[in-house]
Short mmCIF file of C-alpha atoms in Angstrom, two decimals:
data_model
loop_
_atom_site.label_atom_id
_atom_site.label_comp_id
_atom_site.label_asym_id
_atom_site.label_seq_id
_atom_site.Cartn_x
_atom_site.Cartn_y
_atom_site.Cartn_z
CA GLN A 31 0.00 0.00 0.00
CA VAL A 32 1.07 3.54 -0.74
CA GLN A 33 -0.35 6.65 0.87
CA LEU A 34 -0.10 10.02 -0.84
CA VAL A 35 -0.77 13.39 0.76
CA GLU A 36 -0.97 16.53 -1.35
CA SER A 37 -0.55 20.09 -0.18
CA GLY A 38 -0.09 23.56 -1.60
CA GLY A 39 -3.41 24.20 -3.29
CA GLY A 40 -5.35 27.40 -2.86
CA LEU A 41 -6.58 30.56 -4.49
CA VAL A 42 -4.22 32.38 -6.82
CA GLN A 43 -4.71 35.28 -9.20
CA PRO A 44 -4.35 34.84 -12.97
CA GLY A 45 -0.72 35.11 -13.91
CA GLY A 46 0.38 33.94 -10.50
CA SER A 47 2.37 30.90 -9.42
CA LEU A 48 1.78 27.95 -7.17
CA THR A 49 3.73 24.90 -6.06
CA LEU A 50 2.00 21.66 -5.18
CA SER A 51 3.67 19.02 -3.06
CA CYS A 52 2.93 15.34 -2.62
CA ALA A 53 4.52 13.11 -0.01
CA GLY A 54 4.39 9.36 -0.37
CA SER A 55 4.67 6.74 2.34
CA GLY A 56 4.29 3.00 2.61
CA THR A 57 5.73 0.43 0.23
CA ILE A 58 7.60 2.62 -2.24
CA PHE A 59 9.55 0.76 -4.91
CA ARG A 60 12.77 2.25 -6.24
CA ILE A 61 11.49 2.25 -9.82
CA ASN A 62 8.25 4.16 -10.11
CA THR A 63 6.47 7.05 -11.71
CA MET A 64 4.86 9.88 -9.78
CA GLY A 65 2.87 12.70 -11.17
CA TRP A 66 -0.03 15.06 -11.18
CA TYR A 67 -3.47 14.87 -12.71
CA ARG A 68 -6.37 17.28 -12.48
CA GLN A 69 -10.11 17.07 -12.69
CA VAL A 70 -12.91 19.54 -13.13
CA ALA A 71 -16.40 18.58 -12.01
CA GLY A 72 -18.19 16.76 -14.79
CA LYS A 73 -15.05 16.05 -16.77
CA GLU A 74 -12.54 13.21 -16.86
CA ARG A 75 -9.36 13.35 -14.87
CA GLU A 76 -6.48 14.43 -17.11
CA LEU A 77 -2.73 14.23 -17.05
CA VAL A 78 -0.81 17.32 -16.02
CA ALA A 79 2.73 16.03 -15.65
CA THR A 80 4.62 12.92 -14.61
CA ILE A 81 8.19 12.12 -13.65
CA THR A 82 9.90 8.76 -13.40
CA SER A 83 12.30 7.77 -10.66
CA ALA A 84 15.05 8.24 -13.28
CA GLY A 85 13.94 11.80 -13.91
CA GLY A 86 12.12 11.42 -17.20
CA THR A 87 9.25 13.88 -17.52
CA ASN A 88 6.04 14.16 -19.50
CA TYR A 89 3.76 17.18 -19.68
CA ALA A 90 0.32 17.91 -21.01
CA ASN A 91 0.43 20.40 -23.85
CA SER A 92 -1.82 22.72 -21.85
CA VAL A 93 0.85 23.25 -19.17
CA LYS A 94 4.06 22.70 -21.13
CA GLY A 95 6.36 25.68 -20.73
CA ARG A 96 4.46 26.96 -17.70
CA SER A 97 4.97 24.10 -15.29
CA THR A 98 7.83 22.08 -13.87
CA VAL A 99 7.50 18.68 -12.24
CA SER A 100 10.27 17.52 -9.94
CA ARG A 101 10.85 14.93 -7.26
CA ASP A 102 12.97 14.09 -4.26
CA ASN A 103 13.46 10.34 -4.18
CA SER A 104 14.93 10.49 -0.68
CA LYS A 105 11.60 11.88 0.55
CA ASN A 106 9.33 9.97 -1.84
CA ALA A 107 7.99 13.36 -2.82
CA VAL A 108 6.90 14.94 -6.06
CA TYR A 109 6.32 18.61 -6.74
CA LEU A 110 4.55 20.66 -9.38
CA GLN A 111 5.48 24.28 -9.88
CA MET A 112 2.95 26.13 -12.00
CA ASN A 113 3.55 29.60 -13.39
CA SER A 114 1.46 32.00 -15.45
CA LEU A 115 -1.67 30.38 -14.10
CA LYS A 116 -4.90 30.76 -16.04
CA PRO A 117 -8.52 30.45 -14.93
CA GLU A 118 -8.71 27.23 -16.95
CA ASP A 119 -6.10 25.73 -14.61
CA THR A 120 -8.77 25.72 -11.91
CA ALA A 121 -9.32 22.12 -10.85
CA ASP A 122 -8.76 19.52 -8.18
CA TYR A 123 -5.18 18.30 -8.50
CA TYR A 124 -4.34 14.71 -7.65
CA CYS A 125 -1.01 13.06 -7.01
CA ARG A 126 -0.48 9.61 -8.47
CA TYR A 127 2.09 6.91 -7.81
CA THR A 128 2.56 3.97 -10.17
CA ASP A 129 4.85 0.94 -10.00
CA TYR A 130 4.72 -2.43 -11.74
CA GLY A 131 1.17 -1.76 -12.85
CA LEU A 132 -0.28 -0.69 -9.52
CA SER A 133 -1.49 2.88 -9.07
CA TYR A 134 -2.37 4.90 -6.01
CA TRP A 135 -4.01 8.30 -5.76
CA GLY A 136 -3.94 11.05 -3.21
CA GLN A 137 -7.07 12.77 -1.93
CA GLY A 138 -6.51 15.84 -4.06
CA THR A 139 -5.91 19.50 -3.46
CA GLN A 140 -7.99 22.29 -4.94
CA VAL A 141 -6.48 25.01 -7.09
CA THR A 142 -8.59 28.02 -7.97
CA VAL A 143 -7.29 30.67 -10.36
CA SER A 144 -9.44 33.76 -10.09
CA SER A 145 -9.20 37.47 -9.57
#
């Protein structure tokens, strides 16, 4: 079992920045992928960005160039720095951990971009 706890969400003005954090605990395998997804009510959850334990990254086109995903393997943590935030970035953001086919999700943290 893996437990994930997100933090860092909140209200931010358009054009602002925010950093989300996710701390993992439990049975963490050395080779894994962690990342961020987001969901708006009534829509499917979508990829934001992922990063492998080797440092390989993948970004959704909607956030590419505005966001940076990073991780600290010693802390089993993953981070998402988002810049130049837009109202359409408003969503619940979820942390995800995947290894050998098993996936775990955090409870989510809300991000609202509004003036």
